[in-house]
CSV table of C-alpha atoms and ligand atoms in Angstrom, one decimal:
chain,number,residue,atom,x,y,z
A,15,MET,CA,-41.4,124.8,-15.7
A,16,SER,CA,-37.9,125.8,-14.6
A,17,ASP,CA,-37.3,124.8,-11.0
A,18,SER,CA,-36.3,121.3,-10.0
A,19,GLN,CA,-38.8,121.4,-7.2
A,20,ASP,CA,-41.5,121.0,-9.7
A,21,VAL,CA,-40.4,117.5,-10.7
A,22,LYS,CA,-40.8,115.7,-7.4
A,23,GLY,CA,-41.5,112.2,-8.6
A,24,PRO,CA,-42.2,108.7,-7.3
A,25,GLN,CA,-38.5,107.9,-7.8
A,26,LEU,CA,-37.9,109.7,-4.4
A,27,SER,CA,-38.1,106.8,-1.9
A,28,LEU,CA,-35.6,107.5,0.9
A,29,LEU,CA,-37.0,110.8,2.0
A,30,GLU,CA,-40.7,111.6,2.4
A,31,GLU,CA,-41.8,115.0,1.2
A,32,ASP,CA,-42.3,116.3,4.8
A,33,GLN,CA,-38.6,115.6,5.5
A,34,MET,CA,-37.6,117.7,2.6
A,35,VAL,CA,-36.1,121.2,3.1
A,36,THR,CA,-36.6,124.3,1.0
A,37,VAL,CA,-33.8,126.9,1.1
A,38,LYS,CA,-34.3,130.0,-1.1
A,39,GLY,CA,-36.8,128.2,-3.2
A,40,GLN,CA,-34.5,125.2,-3.7
A,41,THR,CA,-35.7,121.8,-2.6
A,42,PHE,CA,-33.3,119.6,-0.6
A,43,PRO,CA,-32.3,117.1,-1.5
A,44,PRO,CA,-32.6,118.0,-5.2
A,45,THR,CA,-34.6,115.4,-7.0
A,46,SER,CA,-32.0,115.2,-9.7
A,47,GLY,CA,-28.5,115.1,-8.3
A,48,PHE,CA,-27.0,116.9,-5.3
A,49,SER,CA,-24.7,119.0,-7.4
A,50,SER,CA,-27.5,121.4,-8.5
A,51,VAL,CA,-27.0,123.7,-5.5
A,52,SER,CA,-23.8,125.4,-4.6
A,53,GLY,CA,-22.6,126.1,-1.1
A,54,SER,CA,-22.6,129.9,-1.7
A,55,GLN,CA,-26.3,129.7,-2.6
A,56,LEU,CA,-26.9,128.1,0.8
A,57,LEU,CA,-24.8,130.6,2.7
A,58,GLY,CA,-26.2,133.7,0.9
A,59,SER,CA,-29.4,133.8,3.0
A,60,GLN,CA,-29.0,137.3,4.4
A,61,ASN,CA,-32.6,138.3,3.7
A,62,GLN,CA,-34.0,135.4,5.6
A,63,SER,CA,-35.0,135.8,9.3
A,64,GLU,CA,-32.9,133.9,11.8
A,65,GLN,CA,-35.9,131.9,12.8
A,66,GLU,CA,-36.6,130.7,9.3
A,67,LEU,CA,-33.0,129.8,8.9
A,68,TYR,CA,-33.0,127.9,12.2
A,69,GLN,CA,-36.1,126.0,11.0
A,70,GLU,CA,-34.5,125.1,7.7
A,71,LEU,CA,-31.3,123.9,9.4
A,72,THR,CA,-33.3,121.8,11.8
A,73,GLN,CA,-35.1,120.2,8.8
A,74,LEU,CA,-31.8,119.8,7.0
A,75,LYS,CA,-30.3,118.0,10.1
A,76,SER,CA,-33.2,115.6,10.2
A,77,ALA,CA,-32.8,114.9,6.5
A,78,MET,CA,-29.1,114.3,7.0
A,79,ASP,CA,-29.8,112.0,9.9
A,80,SER,CA,-32.1,109.9,7.8
A,81,LEU,CA,-29.3,109.5,5.2
A,82,CYS,CA,-26.7,108.7,7.7
A,83,ARG,CA,-25.0,105.3,7.8
A,84,PRO,CA,-22.6,104.1,10.6
A,85,CYS,CA,-20.4,102.2,8.2
A,86,PRO,CA,-19.1,102.6,4.6
A,87,TRP,CA,-20.8,100.7,1.9
A,88,ASP,CA,-19.9,97.0,1.8
A,89,TRP,CA,-19.0,97.0,5.5
A,90,THR,CA,-21.0,95.3,8.2
A,91,TYR,CA,-22.1,97.0,11.4
A,92,PHE,CA,-22.0,95.1,14.7
A,93,GLN,CA,-22.1,96.7,18.2
A,94,GLU,CA,-20.6,100.1,17.4
A,95,ASP,CA,-17.9,98.8,15.0
A,96,CYS,CA,-17.7,98.3,11.3
A,97,TYR,CA,-16.3,95.0,9.8
A,98,PHE,CA,-14.9,94.5,6.3
A,99,PHE,CA,-14.7,90.9,5.1
A,100,SER,CA,-12.2,90.5,2.3
A,101,LYS,CA,-13.1,88.7,-0.9
A,102,SER,CA,-9.4,88.2,-1.9
A,103,LYS,CA,-6.6,86.4,-0.1
A,104,ARG,CA,-3.3,87.6,1.4
A,105,ASN,CA,-0.7,86.4,3.8
A,106,TRP,CA,-1.0,87.6,7.5
A,107,GLU,CA,1.4,90.6,7.2
A,108,ASN,CA,-0.2,91.9,4.0
A,109,SER,CA,-3.7,91.5,5.6
A,110,ILE,CA,-2.5,93.8,8.3
A,111,LYS,CA,-1.4,96.3,5.7
A,112,ALA,CA,-4.6,96.0,3.7
A,113,CYS,CA,-6.6,97.0,6.9
A,114,LEU,CA,-4.3,99.9,7.7
A,115,GLU,CA,-4.7,101.3,4.2
A,116,ILE,CA,-8.4,101.6,4.7
A,117,GLY,CA,-8.1,103.2,8.2
A,118,ALA,CA,-8.8,99.9,10.0
A,119,GLN,CA,-7.1,97.1,11.9
A,120,LEU,CA,-6.9,93.4,11.4
A,121,VAL,CA,-9.7,92.3,13.7
A,122,VAL,CA,-9.0,92.2,17.5
A,123,ILE,CA,-11.8,90.1,19.1
A,124,GLU,CA,-12.8,91.7,22.4
A,125,THR,CA,-16.0,90.0,23.4
A,126,ASP,CA,-17.8,86.6,23.3
A,127,GLU,CA,-20.6,88.2,21.3
A,128,GLU,CA,-18.2,89.5,18.8
A,129,GLN,CA,-16.6,86.0,18.4
A,130,SER,CA,-20.0,84.5,18.0
A,131,PHE,CA,-21.0,87.2,15.3
A,132,LEU,CA,-17.8,86.5,13.4
A,133,GLN,CA,-18.3,82.7,13.7
A,134,GLN,CA,-21.8,83.1,12.2
A,135,THR,CA,-20.6,85.4,9.4
A,136,LEU,CA,-17.7,83.2,8.4
A,137,LYS,CA,-19.7,80.0,8.2
A,138,ASN,CA,-18.8,78.2,4.9
A,139,LYS,CA,-16.2,80.7,4.0
A,140,GLY,CA,-12.5,79.8,3.8
A,141,GLN,CA,-9.7,80.2,6.3
A,142,THR,CA,-9.7,83.8,7.5
A,143,TRP,CA,-7.0,85.8,9.3
A,144,ILE,CA,-7.6,87.5,12.6
A,145,GLY,CA,-5.2,89.9,14.4
A,146,LEU,CA,-3.6,87.4,16.7
A,147,SER,CA,-0.1,85.8,16.6
A,148,ASP,CA,2.8,84.5,18.6
A,149,LEU,CA,5.5,86.0,16.2
A,150,ASN,CA,7.2,87.9,19.1
A,151,GLU,CA,7.5,85.0,21.5
A,152,GLU,CA,6.6,81.3,20.8
A,153,ALA,CA,3.4,80.3,22.5
A,154,THR,CA,2.7,83.8,23.8
A,155,TRP,CA,-0.4,84.9,21.9
A,156,ARG,CA,-0.8,88.6,21.4
A,157,TRP,CA,-3.3,90.7,19.5
A,158,VAL,CA,-2.1,93.3,17.0
A,159,ASN,CA,-3.0,96.1,19.4
A,160,GLY,CA,-0.5,94.6,21.9
A,161,LEU,CA,-2.9,93.0,24.3
A,162,PRO,CA,-2.3,89.5,25.4
A,163,LEU,CA,-4.9,86.7,24.7
A,164,SER,CA,-7.0,86.5,27.8
A,165,GLN,CA,-7.6,83.2,29.5
A,166,GLY,CA,-11.3,83.2,28.7
A,167,PHE,CA,-10.8,83.2,25.0
A,168,LYS,CA,-8.7,80.0,24.9
A,169,GLN,CA,-11.9,78.1,24.5
A,170,TYR,CA,-12.1,79.3,20.9
A,171,TRP,CA,-9.1,77.2,19.7
A,172,ASN,CA,-10.2,74.3,17.7
A,173,LYS,CA,-9.7,70.9,19.2
A,174,GLY,CA,-6.0,70.1,19.4
A,175,GLU,CA,-4.9,73.7,18.5
A,176,PRO,CA,-2.6,75.5,18.7
A,177,ASN,CA,-0.2,72.8,17.6
A,178,ASN,CA,2.5,74.8,15.8
A,179,VAL,CA,3.0,72.1,13.2
A,180,GLY,CA,6.1,73.1,11.2
A,181,GLU,CA,6.1,76.6,12.8
A,182,GLU,CA,2.6,78.2,12.9
A,183,ASP,CA,2.6,81.7,14.4
A,184,CYS,CA,-0.6,83.4,13.0
A,185,VAL,CA,-4.2,82.7,13.8
A,186,GLU,CA,-7.0,81.9,11.4
A,187,PHE,CA,-10.7,81.2,11.7
A,188,THR,CA,-11.5,77.9,10.3
A,189,GLY,CA,-14.6,75.8,10.8
A,190,ASP,CA,-16.1,77.0,14.1
A,191,GLY,CA,-12.9,78.2,15.8
A,192,TRP,CA,-9.3,79.2,15.7
A,193,ASN,CA,-6.2,77.5,14.3
A,194,ASP,CA,-2.6,78.5,14.4
A,195,ALA,CA,-1.4,78.5,10.8
A,196,LYS,CA,1.7,79.4,8.7
A,197,CYS,CA,1.8,83.2,8.4
A,198,ASN,CA,2.7,83.0,4.7
A,199,ASN,CA,-0.5,81.2,3.8
A,200,ALA,CA,-2.9,83.2,1.6
A,201,ASN,CA,-6.2,83.6,3.5
A,202,LEU,CA,-9.2,85.8,3.6
A,203,TRP,CA,-9.1,88.5,6.3
A,204,ILE,CA,-11.3,90.7,8.4
A,205,CYS,CA,-10.7,94.5,9.1
A,206,LYS,CA,-12.4,96.3,12.0
A,207,LYS,CA,-12.8,100.0,12.8
A,208,PRO,CA,-15.1,102.1,15.0
A,209,SER,CA,-18.4,103.1,13.4
A,210,SER,CA,-18.9,106.8,12.8
A,211,ALA,CA,-21.5,108.7,14.8
A,212,CYS,CA,-23.4,111.1,12.5
A,213,SER,CA,-24.2,113.2,15.6
A,214,SER,CA,-20.6,114.5,15.8
A,215,SER,CA,-21.1,116.8,12.8
A,216,SER,CA,-20.6,120.5,13.7
A,217,LEU,CA,-24.1,121.3,12.2
A,218,THR,CA,-25.7,118.9,14.6
A,219,LYS,CA,-23.8,120.2,17.6
A,220,LYS,CA,-25.0,123.7,17.0
A,221,LEU,CA,-28.7,122.8,16.8
B,506,MMA,C1,-3.2,71.4,9.0
B,506,MMA,C2,-2.9,72.8,9.4
B,506,MMA,C3,-2.6,72.9,10.9
B,506,MMA,C4,-3.7,72.3,11.7
B,506,MMA,C5,-4.0,70.9,11.2
B,506,MMA,C6,-5.3,70.3,11.9
B,506,MMA,C7,-2.1,69.3,8.7
B,506,MMA,O1,-2.1,70.6,9.2
B,506,MMA,O2,-4.0,73.6,9.1
B,506,MMA,O3,-2.5,74.2,11.3
B,506,MMA,O4,-3.4,72.3,13.1
B,506,MMA,O5,-4.3,70.9,9.8
B,506,MMA,O6,-5.5,69.0,11.6
B,507,CA,CA1,-2.3,74.5,13.8
């Protein structure tokens, strides 16, 4: 016994056998680690017919699709976007930076459904920064993408907010809604970025 294809075992749970692909006698995905096949082995298929190669690529695409995830591990998918809920705390400016560093933005809430999803997710969590402030002009609330707070969203202020007690320019989720709070407070935060469509890979486009 020399080939890894002989050791298909019950440990293979994500992909069924009929979703597996064989290229030049090598089973994809390998049952023991993806590193066992090099790119040049894959490309050196000169003695295969085009039709066989096409069939194998089609199977490979379907195998890739079944492994595809719209969001990185530890992020939450909701309506085409990915959300990261921090476990540590930072002030508002540093929360913005934390999101930029991972290719995302401190959350800009765009729909009522999104507000409701965040409200549910943050239940029983601590105060959490969102990407809304009036740092530029007192009482003019603006999202970090530059858009003004629309009239319809003002219902999400907690009762009596925003009250600007002792200068409060940044917005946090607390309880069921929003509160203006001191930007230097250390809070949890939420990052948001678009989900990735697996179908945009060059392999998929060609098939
Ligand atoms: C705190 C602080 C304020 C908020 C009030 C609500 C005492 O101040 O979080 O931002 O408006 O509580 O009672
Ligand atoms: Ca307040």
